[in-house]
Amino acid sequence: MIPDIELNNGVRIPQLGFGTYKLPPERTRDLVLTAFDAGYRHVDTAQMYRNEREVGQAVAASGLPRGDVFVTTKLNNAFHAHDDALAAFERSLDALALEFVDLFLIHWPLPAVGLYPQAWAALEEIYASGRARAIGVSNFQPSHLTRVLETGTVTPAVNQIEVHPYLRQDEVRAFDAAHGIVTQAWSPLGRGTVLADPVIAQVAARHGVTPAQAVLRWHLQRGDVVFPKSATPARIRENADAFGFALDADDVAAIDALDRGERTGSHPDQENRTGR
Ligand code: NAD
């Protein structure tokens, strides 16, 4: 059973979900259905992933009540201007064939473009209309969040950032926590890079679990929300099974010590791509 976490507006989100970045669109529907069969009830997609339509098809085909599934999508970098953001959101609802999403995020802050405060204003309007049950941001540094807190009226419910044992992100996570913002850890497995680490292998062996399960357990015990991605059904099931054991303080300290500030993706201050 996957536990929920309460967001700052009372909406509950399953702490573990299914990531869909780089899932081929032609396989996405079946893989999301595999995830639902394995017990996942939370799917993370984005306009940029070009698979919202197939995610929506899986939600429809699952037969699950809409209220039992948590769907997140994200604003494409090309659409930070206020009216563009509103129109892009409409296209997401249309592609997903949903009347509302559970969470809508600004995908990247694009500080060099400088339009994220107006994108946030558009998200606040969408939230007020009830078509997103919660709104938040992704890849926001404390400086970007501070600006949103100053210029906006709604505190973001989440900040989705890259976090894994090689990139602990304690500073951003502490800022999020101090403002009632839940941290979502993207690339929780470091896109697979952390799984061959001997320290992870030792912790996993001690608990009779796989390296992926040990790493996901570490995230869950820190209180972050995770959505590992896999296109392999056995791994999709494996990644959902990170709840029947607990890491002790020594395990946590050993994994914490692996931090080396290593990113698999862009630094938020340097990501400026605005293509579609
Ligand atoms: P991830 O850390 O989930 O790693 C996925 C890779 O790890 C897989 O492709 C596979 O190679 C490997 N893997 C997965 N499960 C495994 C297992 N059990 N055993 C062995 N290897 C395994 O990486 P990700 O997909 O980049 O991140 C997860 C999700 O986070 C994405 O799908 C997406 O939804 C989200 N994300 C968001 C942003 C953002 O900017 N907001 C950026 C990247 C990812």
PDB file of C-alpha atoms and ligand atoms in Angstrom:
ATOM      1  CA  MET A   1       0.000   0.000   0.000  1.00  0.00           C
ATOM      2  CA  ILE A   2       1.521   3.342  -1.081  1.00  0.00           C
ATOM      3  CA  PRO A   3       1.037   6.085   1.553  1.00  0.00           C
ATOM      4  CA  ASP A   4      -0.227   9.589   0.788  1.00  0.00           C
ATOM      5  CA  ILE A   5       1.347  12.918   1.694  1.00  0.00           C
ATOM      6  CA  GLU A   6      -0.793  15.985   2.375  1.00  0.00           C
ATOM      7  CA  LEU A   7      -0.003  19.080   0.322  1.00  0.00           C
ATOM      8  CA  ASN A   8      -0.338  22.604   1.766  1.00  0.00           C
ATOM      9  CA  ASN A   9      -3.910  22.943   0.431  1.00  0.00           C
ATOM     10  CA  GLY A  10      -5.102  19.644   1.924  1.00  0.00           C
ATOM     11  CA  VAL A  11      -4.920  17.670  -1.341  1.00  0.00           C
ATOM     12  CA  ARG A  12      -3.313  14.249  -0.833  1.00  0.00           C
ATOM     13  CA  ILE A  13      -0.691  12.823  -3.207  1.00  0.00           C
ATOM     14  CA  PRO A  14       0.562   9.222  -3.291  1.00  0.00           C
ATOM     15  CA  GLN A  15       4.188   9.397  -2.151  1.00  0.00           C
ATOM     16  CA  LEU A  16       5.323   7.070  -4.942  1.00  0.00           C
ATOM     17  CA  GLY A  17       4.217   7.430  -8.531  1.00  0.00           C
ATOM     18  CA  PHE A  18       5.204   6.436 -12.057  1.00  0.00           C
ATOM     19  CA  GLY A  19       7.547   8.667 -14.096  1.00  0.00           C
ATOM     20  CA  THR A  20       6.970   8.860 -17.837  1.00  0.00           C
ATOM     21  CA  TYR A  21       9.886  10.915 -19.210  1.00  0.00           C
ATOM     22  CA  LYS A  22      11.252   9.237 -22.350  1.00  0.00           C
ATOM     23  CA  LEU A  23       8.598   6.534 -22.419  1.00  0.00           C
ATOM     24  CA  PRO A  24       7.921   6.034 -26.130  1.00  0.00           C
ATOM     25  CA  PRO A  25       4.381   7.288 -26.846  1.00  0.00           C
ATOM     26  CA  GLU A  26       3.456   4.014 -28.560  1.00  0.00           C
ATOM     27  CA  ARG A  27       4.245   2.071 -25.368  1.00  0.00           C
ATOM     28  CA  THR A  28       3.076   4.606 -22.805  1.00  0.00           C
ATOM     29  CA  ARG A  29      -0.555   3.487 -22.543  1.00  0.00           C
ATOM     30  CA  ASP A  30       0.373  -0.139 -21.818  1.00  0.00           C
ATOM     31  CA  LEU A  31       3.211   0.754 -19.434  1.00  0.00           C
ATOM     32  CA  VAL A  32       0.991   3.097 -17.415  1.00  0.00           C
ATOM     33  CA  LEU A  33      -1.618   0.318 -17.261  1.00  0.00           C
ATOM     34  CA  THR A  34       1.131  -2.033 -16.031  1.00  0.00           C
ATOM     35  CA  ALA A  35       1.925   0.532 -13.329  1.00  0.00           C
ATOM     36  CA  PHE A  36      -1.758   0.737 -12.298  1.00  0.00           C
ATOM     37  CA  ASP A  37      -1.839  -3.076 -12.079  1.00  0.00           C
ATOM     38  CA  ALA A  38       1.234  -2.930  -9.829  1.00  0.00           C
ATOM     39  CA  GLY A  39      -0.573  -0.549  -7.472  1.00  0.00           C
ATOM     40  CA  TYR A  40       0.628   2.865  -8.644  1.00  0.00           C
ATOM     41  CA  ARG A  41      -2.067   5.549  -8.531  1.00  0.00           C
ATOM     42  CA  HIS A  42       0.057   8.590  -9.435  1.00  0.00           C
ATOM     43  CA  VAL A  43       1.494   9.394 -12.878  1.00  0.00           C
ATOM     44  CA  ASP A  44       3.954  12.187 -13.686  1.00  0.00           C
ATOM     45  CA  THR A  45       3.902  13.498 -17.261  1.00  0.00           C
ATOM     46  CA  ALA A  46       4.623  16.830 -18.987  1.00  0.00           C
ATOM     47  CA  GLN A  47       3.769  18.689 -22.155  1.00  0.00           C
ATOM     48  CA  MET A  48       7.430  18.249 -23.087  1.00  0.00           C
ATOM     49  CA  TYR A  49       7.260  14.441 -22.849  1.00  0.00           C
ATOM     50  CA  ARG A  50       4.758  14.256 -25.737  1.00  0.00           C
ATOM     51  CA  ASN A  51       2.898  11.368 -24.127  1.00  0.00           C
ATOM     52  CA  GLU A  52       0.023  13.110 -22.298  1.00  0.00           C
ATOM     53  CA  ARG A  53      -2.501  11.661 -24.752  1.00  0.00           C
ATOM     54  CA  GLU A  54      -1.341   8.096 -24.049  1.00  0.00           C
ATOM     55  CA  VAL A  55      -1.280   8.713 -20.279  1.00  0.00           C
ATOM     56  CA  GLY A  56      -4.885   9.887 -20.530  1.00  0.00           C
ATOM     57  CA  GLN A  57      -5.775   6.812 -22.572  1.00  0.00           C
ATOM     58  CA  ALA A  58      -4.374   4.606 -19.812  1.00  0.00           C
ATOM     59  CA  VAL A  59      -6.361   6.461 -17.139  1.00  0.00           C
ATOM     60  CA  ALA A  60      -9.524   5.946 -19.193  1.00  0.00           C
ATOM     61  CA  ALA A  61      -8.772   2.296 -20.005  1.00  0.00           C
ATOM     62  CA  SER A  62      -7.898   1.454 -16.382  1.00  0.00           C
ATOM     63  CA  GLY A  63     -11.505   1.787 -15.292  1.00  0.00           C
ATOM     64  CA  LEU A  64     -10.240   3.335 -12.048  1.00  0.00           C
ATOM     65  CA  PRO A  65     -12.463   6.042 -10.538  1.00  0.00           C
ATOM     66  CA  ARG A  66     -10.997   9.440 -11.483  1.00  0.00           C
ATOM     67  CA  GLY A  67     -10.641  10.314  -7.804  1.00  0.00           C
ATOM     68  CA  ASP A  68      -8.329   7.324  -7.260  1.00  0.00           C
ATOM     69  CA  VAL A  69      -5.712   8.491  -9.777  1.00  0.00           C
ATOM     70  CA  PHE A  70      -3.355  11.448  -9.309  1.00  0.00           C
ATOM     71  CA  VAL A  71      -2.148  12.988 -12.597  1.00  0.00           C
ATOM     72  CA  THR A  72       0.575  15.643 -12.803  1.00  0.00           C
ATOM     73  CA  THR A  73       1.545  17.540 -15.931  1.00  0.00           C
ATOM     74  CA  LYS A  74       3.862  20.486 -16.556  1.00  0.00           C
ATOM     75  CA  LEU A  75       3.938  23.679 -18.596  1.00  0.00           C
ATOM     76  CA  ASN A  76       6.280  23.557 -21.594  1.00  0.00           C
ATOM     77  CA  ASN A  77       9.114  26.112 -21.522  1.00  0.00           C
ATOM     78  CA  ALA A  78       7.817  27.805 -24.675  1.00  0.00           C
ATOM     79  CA  PHE A  79       4.635  29.004 -22.959  1.00  0.00           C
ATOM     80  CA  HIS A  80       5.558  31.147 -19.964  1.00  0.00           C
ATOM     81  CA  ALA A  81       3.723  34.238 -21.254  1.00  0.00           C
ATOM     82  CA  HIS A  82       0.405  34.475 -19.382  1.00  0.00           C
ATOM     83  CA  ASP A  83      -2.010  33.781 -22.250  1.00  0.00           C
ATOM     84  CA  ASP A  84       0.271  31.118 -23.743  1.00  0.00           C
ATOM     85  CA  ALA A  85       0.286  29.308 -20.385  1.00  0.00           C
ATOM     86  CA  LEU A  86      -3.537  29.325 -20.222  1.00  0.00           C
ATOM     87  CA  ALA A  87      -3.810  28.014 -23.787  1.00  0.00           C
ATOM     88  CA  ALA A  88      -1.164  25.342 -23.206  1.00  0.00           C
ATOM     89  CA  PHE A  89      -3.043  24.144 -20.134  1.00  0.00           C
ATOM     90  CA  GLU A  90      -6.210  23.760 -22.228  1.00  0.00           C
ATOM     91  CA  ARG A  91      -4.255  21.647 -24.704  1.00  0.00           C
ATOM     92  CA  SER A  92      -3.034  19.433 -21.842  1.00  0.00           C
ATOM     93  CA  LEU A  93      -6.570  18.823 -20.581  1.00  0.00           C
ATOM     94  CA  ASP A  94      -7.616  18.049 -24.138  1.00  0.00           C
ATOM     95  CA  ALA A  95      -4.705  15.627 -24.703  1.00  0.00           C
ATOM     96  CA  LEU A  96      -5.255  13.916 -21.370  1.00  0.00           C
ATOM     97  CA  ALA A  97      -9.039  13.888 -21.982  1.00  0.00           C
ATOM     98  CA  LEU A  98      -9.520  14.966 -18.364  1.00  0.00           C
ATOM     99  CA  GLU A  99     -11.698  17.674 -16.849  1.00  0.00           C
ATOM    100  CA  PHE A 100      -9.020  18.523 -14.315  1.00  0.00           C
ATOM    101  CA  VAL A 101      -5.453  17.556 -13.433  1.00  0.00           C
ATOM    102  CA  ASP A 102      -4.354  16.903  -9.888  1.00  0.00           C
ATOM    103  CA  LEU A 103      -1.169  18.956 -10.143  1.00  0.00           C
ATOM    104  CA  PHE A 104       0.100  21.433 -12.737  1.00  0.00           C
ATOM    105  CA  LEU A 105       3.711  22.638 -12.566  1.00  0.00           C
ATOM    106  CA  ILE A 106       5.923  25.219 -14.251  1.00  0.00           C
ATOM    107  CA  HIS A 107       8.530  22.830 -15.692  1.00  0.00           C
ATOM    108  CA  TRP A 108      11.598  25.125 -15.518  1.00  0.00           C
ATOM    109  CA  PRO A 109      12.019  28.688 -14.181  1.00  0.00           C
ATOM    110  CA  LEU A 110      14.041  29.959 -17.187  1.00  0.00           C
ATOM    111  CA  PRO A 111      15.458  32.928 -15.246  1.00  0.00           C
ATOM    112  CA  ALA A 112      17.050  34.355 -18.404  1.00  0.00           C
ATOM    113  CA  VAL A 113      13.592  34.550 -19.999  1.00  0.00           C
ATOM    114  CA  GLY A 114      12.221  36.025 -16.787  1.00  0.00           C
ATOM    115  CA  LEU A 115       8.525  35.285 -17.362  1.00  0.00           C
ATOM    116  CA  TYR A 116       7.936  32.756 -14.594  1.00  0.00           C
ATOM    117  CA  PRO A 117       6.046  35.226 -12.353  1.00  0.00           C
ATOM    118  CA  GLN A 118       3.443  35.689 -15.095  1.00  0.00           C
ATOM    119  CA  ALA A 119       3.334  31.962 -15.757  1.00  0.00           C
ATOM    120  CA  TRP A 120       2.646  31.568 -12.040  1.00  0.00           C
ATOM    121  CA  ALA A 121      -0.175  34.121 -12.241  1.00  0.00           C
ATOM    122  CA  ALA A 122      -1.728  31.994 -15.012  1.00  0.00           C
ATOM    123  CA  LEU A 123      -1.389  28.858 -12.850  1.00  0.00           C
ATOM    124  CA  GLU A 124      -3.127  30.694 -10.003  1.00  0.00           C
ATOM    125  CA  GLU A 125      -6.069  31.422 -12.331  1.00  0.00           C
ATOM    126  CA  ILE A 126      -6.197  27.782 -13.416  1.00  0.00           C
ATOM    127  CA  TYR A 127      -6.162  26.719  -9.763  1.00  0.00           C
ATOM    128  CA  ALA A 128      -8.961  29.160  -8.918  1.00  0.00           C
ATOM    129  CA  SER A 129     -11.027  27.669 -11.762  1.00  0.00           C
ATOM    130  CA  GLY A 130     -10.775  24.202 -10.163  1.00  0.00           C
ATOM    131  CA  ARG A 131      -9.176  22.615 -13.198  1.00  0.00           C
ATOM    132  CA  ALA A 132      -5.955  21.906 -11.302  1.00  0.00           C
ATOM    133  CA  ARG A 133      -6.447  20.618  -7.748  1.00  0.00           C
ATOM    134  CA  ALA A 134      -2.960  21.873  -6.857  1.00  0.00           C
ATOM    135  CA  ILE A 135      -0.261  23.940  -8.569  1.00  0.00           C
ATOM    136  CA  GLY A 136       3.475  24.016  -8.106  1.00  0.00           C
ATOM    137  CA  VAL A 137       6.860  24.500  -9.695  1.00  0.00           C
ATOM    138  CA  SER A 138       9.773  22.404 -10.873  1.00  0.00           C
ATOM    139  CA  ASN A 139      13.501  23.086 -10.870  1.00  0.00           C
ATOM    140  CA  PHE A 140      13.039  26.258  -8.820  1.00  0.00           C
ATOM    141  CA  GLN A 141      15.991  27.422  -6.744  1.00  0.00           C
ATOM    142  CA  PRO A 142      15.266  29.339  -3.503  1.00  0.00           C
ATOM    143  CA  SER A 143      15.796  32.631  -5.380  1.00  0.00           C
ATOM    144  CA  HIS A 144      13.078  31.735  -7.906  1.00  0.00           C
ATOM    145  CA  LEU A 145      10.714  30.539  -5.190  1.00  0.00           C
ATOM    146  CA  THR A 146      11.274  33.733  -3.229  1.00  0.00           C
ATOM    147  CA  ARG A 147      10.177  35.746  -6.247  1.00  0.00           C
ATOM    148  CA  VAL A 148       7.023  33.623  -6.645  1.00  0.00           C
ATOM    149  CA  LEU A 149       6.221  33.981  -2.944  1.00  0.00           C
ATOM    150  CA  GLU A 150       6.628  37.759  -3.251  1.00  0.00           C
ATOM    151  CA  THR A 151       4.694  38.280  -6.482  1.00  0.00           C
ATOM    152  CA  GLY A 152       2.036  35.573  -6.181  1.00  0.00           C
ATOM    153  CA  THR A 153      -0.802  34.895  -3.790  1.00  0.00           C
ATOM    154  CA  VAL A 154      -0.754  31.065  -3.714  1.00  0.00           C
ATOM    155  CA  THR A 155       2.220  29.209  -2.216  1.00  0.00           C
ATOM    156  CA  PRO A 156       3.357  26.431  -4.572  1.00  0.00           C
ATOM    157  CA  ALA A 157       2.251  23.017  -3.282  1.00  0.00           C
ATOM    158  CA  VAL A 158       5.387  21.280  -4.566  1.00  0.00           C
ATOM    159  CA  ASN A 159       8.835  21.931  -5.972  1.00  0.00           C
ATOM    160  CA  GLN A 160       9.938  19.079  -8.237  1.00  0.00           C
ATOM    161  CA  ILE A 161      13.756  18.986  -8.358  1.00  0.00           C
ATOM    162  CA  GLU A 162      16.513  16.534  -9.203  1.00  0.00           C
ATOM    163  CA  VAL A 163      17.373  14.540  -6.053  1.00  0.00           C
ATOM    164  CA  HIS A 164      19.210  11.213  -5.599  1.00  0.00           C
ATOM    165  CA  PRO A 165      22.102   9.924  -3.489  1.00  0.00           C
ATOM    166  CA  TYR A 166      24.667  11.752  -5.654  1.00  0.00           C
ATOM    167  CA  LEU A 167      22.693  15.042  -5.352  1.00  0.00           C
ATOM    168  CA  ARG A 168      21.069  15.387  -1.937  1.00  0.00           C
ATOM    169  CA  GLN A 169      19.852  18.952  -2.465  1.00  0.00           C
ATOM    170  CA  ASP A 170      19.644  19.670   1.261  1.00  0.00           C
ATOM    171  CA  GLU A 171      19.566  23.438   0.772  1.00  0.00           C
ATOM    172  CA  VAL A 172      16.623  23.524  -1.645  1.00  0.00           C
ATOM    173  CA  ARG A 173      14.761  20.827   0.325  1.00  0.00           C
ATOM    174  CA  ALA A 174      15.172  22.839   3.537  1.00  0.00           C
ATOM    175  CA  PHE A 175      13.861  25.980   1.818  1.00  0.00           C
ATOM    176  CA  ASP A 176      10.864  24.019   0.491  1.00  0.00           C
ATOM    177  CA  ALA A 177      10.133  22.539   3.937  1.00  0.00           C
ATOM    178  CA  ALA A 178      10.395  25.928   5.649  1.00  0.00           C
ATOM    179  CA  HIS A 179       7.674  27.238   3.323  1.00  0.00           C
ATOM    180  CA  GLY A 180       5.330  24.244   3.476  1.00  0.00           C
ATOM    181  CA  ILE A 181       6.295  23.135  -0.042  1.00  0.00           C
ATOM    182  CA  VAL A 182       6.616  19.366  -0.630  1.00  0.00           C
ATOM    183  CA  THR A 183       9.784  18.323  -2.451  1.00  0.00           C
ATOM    184  CA  GLN A 184       9.347  15.887  -5.314  1.00  0.00           C
ATOM    185  CA  ALA A 185      12.571  14.085  -6.225  1.00  0.00           C
ATOM    186  CA  TRP A 186      12.960  13.687  -9.981  1.00  0.00           C
ATOM    187  CA  SER A 187      15.401  11.103 -11.362  1.00  0.00           C
ATOM    188  CA  PRO A 188      15.261   9.426  -7.937  1.00  0.00           C
ATOM    189  CA  LEU A 189      17.530   6.650  -9.242  1.00  0.00           C
ATOM    190  CA  GLY A 190      19.891   9.168 -10.844  1.00  0.00           C
ATOM    191  CA  ARG A 191      18.646   7.717 -14.178  1.00  0.00           C
ATOM    192  CA  GLY A 192      20.196   4.415 -13.056  1.00  0.00           C
ATOM    193  CA  THR A 193      23.657   5.824 -12.285  1.00  0.00           C
ATOM    194  CA  VAL A 194      23.463   5.274  -8.510  1.00  0.00           C
ATOM    195  CA  LEU A 195      22.358   1.653  -8.733  1.00  0.00           C
ATOM    196  CA  ALA A 196      25.855   0.242  -9.316  1.00  0.00           C
ATOM    197  CA  ASP A 197      27.303   2.051  -6.316  1.00  0.00           C
ATOM    198  CA  PRO A 198      28.896  -0.470  -3.875  1.00  0.00           C
ATOM    199  CA  VAL A 199      27.462   1.348  -0.837  1.00  0.00           C
ATOM    200  CA  ILE A 200      23.950   1.056  -2.271  1.00  0.00           C
ATOM    201  CA  ALA A 201      24.598  -2.620  -3.057  1.00  0.00           C
ATOM    202  CA  GLN A 202      25.675  -3.243   0.563  1.00  0.00           C
ATOM    203  CA  VAL A 203      22.628  -1.537   2.054  1.00  0.00           C
ATOM    204  CA  ALA A 204      20.359  -3.415  -0.363  1.00  0.00           C
ATOM    205  CA  ALA A 205      21.977  -6.774   0.446  1.00  0.00           C
ATOM    206  CA  ARG A 206      21.593  -6.157   4.185  1.00  0.00           C
ATOM    207  CA  HIS A 207      17.835  -5.802   3.738  1.00  0.00           C
ATOM    208  CA  GLY A 208      17.427  -8.451   1.053  1.00  0.00           C
ATOM    209  CA  VAL A 209      16.114  -5.875  -1.435  1.00  0.00           C
ATOM    210  CA  THR A 210      17.333  -4.557  -4.794  1.00  0.00           C
ATOM    211  CA  PRO A 211      19.497  -1.421  -5.147  1.00  0.00           C
ATOM    212  CA  ALA A 212      16.546   0.453  -6.673  1.00  0.00           C
ATOM    213  CA  GLN A 213      14.332  -0.456  -3.706  1.00  0.00           C
ATOM    214  CA  ALA A 214      17.022   0.661  -1.226  1.00  0.00           C
ATOM    215  CA  VAL A 215      17.407   4.029  -2.969  1.00  0.00           C
ATOM    216  CA  LEU A 216      13.652   4.579  -3.199  1.00  0.00           C
ATOM    217  CA  ARG A 217      13.329   3.689   0.513  1.00  0.00           C
ATOM    218  CA  TRP A 218      15.967   6.351   1.316  1.00  0.00           C
ATOM    219  CA  HIS A 219      13.909   8.989  -0.524  1.00  0.00           C
ATOM    220  CA  LEU A 220      10.647   7.886   1.116  1.00  0.00           C
ATOM    221  CA  GLN A 221      12.147   8.050   4.607  1.00  0.00           C
ATOM    222  CA  ARG A 222      13.348  11.599   3.868  1.00  0.00           C
ATOM    223  CA  GLY A 223       9.716  12.486   3.161  1.00  0.00           C
ATOM    224  CA  ASP A 224      10.064  13.307  -0.539  1.00  0.00           C
ATOM    225  CA  VAL A 225       7.646  12.234  -3.268  1.00  0.00           C
ATOM    226  CA  VAL A 226       9.219   9.982  -5.959  1.00  0.00           C
ATOM    227  CA  PHE A 227       8.179   8.651  -9.375  1.00  0.00           C
ATOM    228  CA  PRO A 228      10.802   6.280 -10.756  1.00  0.00           C
ATOM    229  CA  LYS A 229      10.524   5.552 -14.460  1.00  0.00           C
ATOM    230  CA  SER A 230      10.996   2.201 -16.130  1.00  0.00           C
ATOM    231  CA  ALA A 231       9.860   0.716 -19.425  1.00  0.00           C
ATOM    232  CA  THR A 232      10.347  -2.838 -18.064  1.00  0.00           C
ATOM    233  CA  PRO A 233       7.269  -4.365 -16.384  1.00  0.00           C
ATOM    234  CA  ALA A 234       9.286  -6.363 -13.808  1.00  0.00           C
ATOM    235  CA  ARG A 235      11.137  -3.195 -12.763  1.00  0.00           C
ATOM    236  CA  ILE A 236       7.904  -1.203 -12.636  1.00  0.00           C
ATOM    237  CA  ARG A 237       6.626  -3.746 -10.109  1.00  0.00           C
ATOM    238  CA  GLU A 238       9.960  -3.848  -8.247  1.00  0.00           C
ATOM    239  CA  ASN A 239      10.015  -0.055  -7.854  1.00  0.00           C
ATOM    240  CA  ALA A 240       6.538  -0.007  -6.281  1.00  0.00           C
ATOM    241  CA  ASP A 241       7.673  -2.469  -3.619  1.00  0.00           C
ATOM    242  CA  ALA A 242       9.738  -0.185  -1.380  1.00  0.00           C
ATOM    243  CA  PHE A 243       7.528  -0.253   1.708  1.00  0.00           C
ATOM    244  CA  GLY A 244       8.037  -3.585   3.515  1.00  0.00           C
ATOM    245  CA  PHE A 245      11.341  -2.662   5.199  1.00  0.00           C
ATOM    246  CA  ALA A 246      13.056   0.310   6.856  1.00  0.00           C
ATOM    247  CA  LEU A 247      16.582   1.678   6.599  1.00  0.00           C
ATOM    248  CA  ASP A 248      18.265   2.310   9.938  1.00  0.00           C
ATOM    249  CA  ALA A 249      20.336   5.365  10.857  1.00  0.00           C
ATOM    250  CA  ASP A 250      23.587   3.729   9.673  1.00  0.00           C
ATOM    251  CA  ASP A 251      22.112   2.900   6.253  1.00  0.00           C
ATOM    252  CA  VAL A 252      20.818   6.437   5.876  1.00  0.00           C
ATOM    253  CA  ALA A 253      24.165   7.939   6.922  1.00  0.00           C
ATOM    254  CA  ALA A 254      26.016   5.702   4.433  1.00  0.00           C
ATOM    255  CA  ILE A 255      23.758   6.767   1.551  1.00  0.00           C
ATOM    256  CA  ASP A 256      23.823  10.415   2.664  1.00  0.00           C
ATOM    257  CA  ALA A 257      27.634  10.312   2.470  1.00  0.00           C
ATOM    258  CA  LEU A 258      27.474   9.558  -1.290  1.00  0.00           C
ATOM    259  CA  ASP A 259      26.423  13.139  -2.121  1.00  0.00           C
ATOM    260  CA  ARG A 260      28.818  14.688  -4.620  1.00  0.00           C
ATOM    261  CA  GLY A 261      26.717  17.391  -6.188  1.00  0.00           C
ATOM    262  CA  GLU A 262      26.418  15.381  -9.410  1.00  0.00           C
ATOM    263  CA  ARG A 263      23.550  16.326 -11.708  1.00  0.00           C
ATOM    264  CA  THR A 264      22.115  14.169 -14.494  1.00  0.00           C
ATOM    265  CA  GLY A 265      20.175  17.166 -15.861  1.00  0.00           C
ATOM    266  CA  SER A 266      20.653  20.911 -16.288  1.00  0.00           C
ATOM    267  CA  HIS A 267      21.264  23.367 -13.473  1.00  0.00           C
ATOM    268  CA  PRO A 268      18.061  25.423 -13.151  1.00  0.00           C
ATOM    269  CA  ASP A 269      19.944  28.706 -13.555  1.00  0.00           C
ATOM    270  CA  GLN A 270      21.414  27.515 -16.848  1.00  0.00           C
ATOM    271  CA  GLU A 271      18.418  25.829 -18.471  1.00  0.00           C
ATOM    272  CA  ASN A 272      17.193  28.299 -21.084  1.00  0.00           C
ATOM    273  CA  ARG A 273      15.767  26.103 -23.823  1.00  0.00           C
ATOM    274  CA  THR A 274      12.419  27.388 -24.919  1.00  0.00           C
ATOM    275  CA  GLY A 275      11.768  25.077 -27.864  1.00  0.00           C
ATOM    276  CA  ARG A 276       8.624  22.993 -27.997  1.00  0.00           C
TER     277      ARG A 276
HETATM  278  P1  NAD B   1      15.004   7.622 -12.856  1.00  0.00           P
HETATM  279  O1  NAD B   1      15.944   8.070 -11.794  1.00  0.00           O
HETATM  280  O2  NAD B   1      13.613   7.233 -12.495  1.00  0.00           O
HETATM  281  O3  NAD B   1      15.748   6.436 -13.615  1.00  0.00           O
HETATM  282  C1  NAD B   1      15.130   5.743 -14.676  1.00  0.00           C
HETATM  283  C2  NAD B   1      16.124   4.748 -15.261  1.00  0.00           C
HETATM  284  O4  NAD B   1      16.663   3.929 -14.222  1.00  0.00           O
HETATM  285  C3  NAD B   1      15.433   3.788 -16.221  1.00  0.00           C
HETATM  286  O5  NAD B   1      15.440   4.328 -17.523  1.00  0.00           O
HETATM  287  C4  NAD B   1      16.289   2.546 -16.111  1.00  0.00           C
HETATM  288  O6  NAD B   1      17.432   2.670 -16.916  1.00  0.00           O
HETATM  289  C5  NAD B   1      16.721   2.581 -14.664  1.00  0.00           C
HETATM  290  N1  NAD B   1      15.876   1.766 -13.755  1.00  0.00           N
HETATM  291  C6  NAD B   1      14.615   2.068 -13.339  1.00  0.00           C
HETATM  292  N2  NAD B   1      14.191   1.134 -12.458  1.00  0.00           N
HETATM  293  C7  NAD B   1      15.191   0.229 -12.341  1.00  0.00           C
HETATM  294  C8  NAD B   1      15.335  -0.954 -11.585  1.00  0.00           C
HETATM  295  N3  NAD B   1      14.386  -1.387 -10.772  1.00  0.00           N
HETATM  296  N4  NAD B   1      16.500  -1.636 -11.694  1.00  0.00           N
HETATM  297  C9  NAD B   1      17.499  -1.193 -12.501  1.00  0.00           C
HETATM  298  N5  NAD B   1      17.424  -0.069 -13.242  1.00  0.00           N
HETATM  299  C10 NAD B   1      16.272   0.643 -13.166  1.00  0.00           C
HETATM  300  O7  NAD B   1      15.023   8.746 -14.013  1.00  0.00           O
HETATM  301  P2  NAD B   1      14.014   9.707 -14.751  1.00  0.00           P
HETATM  302  O8  NAD B   1      13.082   8.976 -15.622  1.00  0.00           O
HETATM  303  O9  NAD B   1      14.845  10.765 -15.357  1.00  0.00           O
HETATM  304  O10 NAD B   1      13.166  10.362 -13.556  1.00  0.00           O
HETATM  305  C11 NAD B   1      11.928   9.874 -13.099  1.00  0.00           C
HETATM  306  C12 NAD B   1      10.798  10.787 -13.493  1.00  0.00           C
HETATM  307  O11 NAD B   1      11.006  12.094 -12.979  1.00  0.00           O
HETATM  308  C13 NAD B   1      10.701  11.032 -15.015  1.00  0.00           C
HETATM  309  O12 NAD B   1      10.204   9.917 -15.697  1.00  0.00           O
HETATM  310  C14 NAD B   1       9.827  12.238 -15.026  1.00  0.00           C
HETATM  311  O13 NAD B   1       8.480  11.888 -14.780  1.00  0.00           O
HETATM  312  C15 NAD B   1      10.418  13.036 -13.861  1.00  0.00           C
HETATM  313  N6  NAD B   1      11.453  14.007 -14.307  1.00  0.00           N
HETATM  314  C16 NAD B   1      11.188  15.343 -14.174  1.00  0.00           C
HETATM  315  C17 NAD B   1      12.108  16.287 -14.589  1.00  0.00           C
HETATM  316  C18 NAD B   1      11.807  17.738 -14.416  1.00  0.00           C
HETATM  317  O14 NAD B   1      12.541  18.580 -14.958  1.00  0.00           O
HETATM  318  N7  NAD B   1      10.761  18.102 -13.700  1.00  0.00           N
HETATM  319  C19 NAD B   1      13.325  15.890 -15.159  1.00  0.00           C
HETATM  320  C20 NAD B   1      13.579  14.524 -15.277  1.00  0.00           C
HETATM  321  C21 NAD B   1      12.649  13.599 -14.831  1.00  0.00           C
END
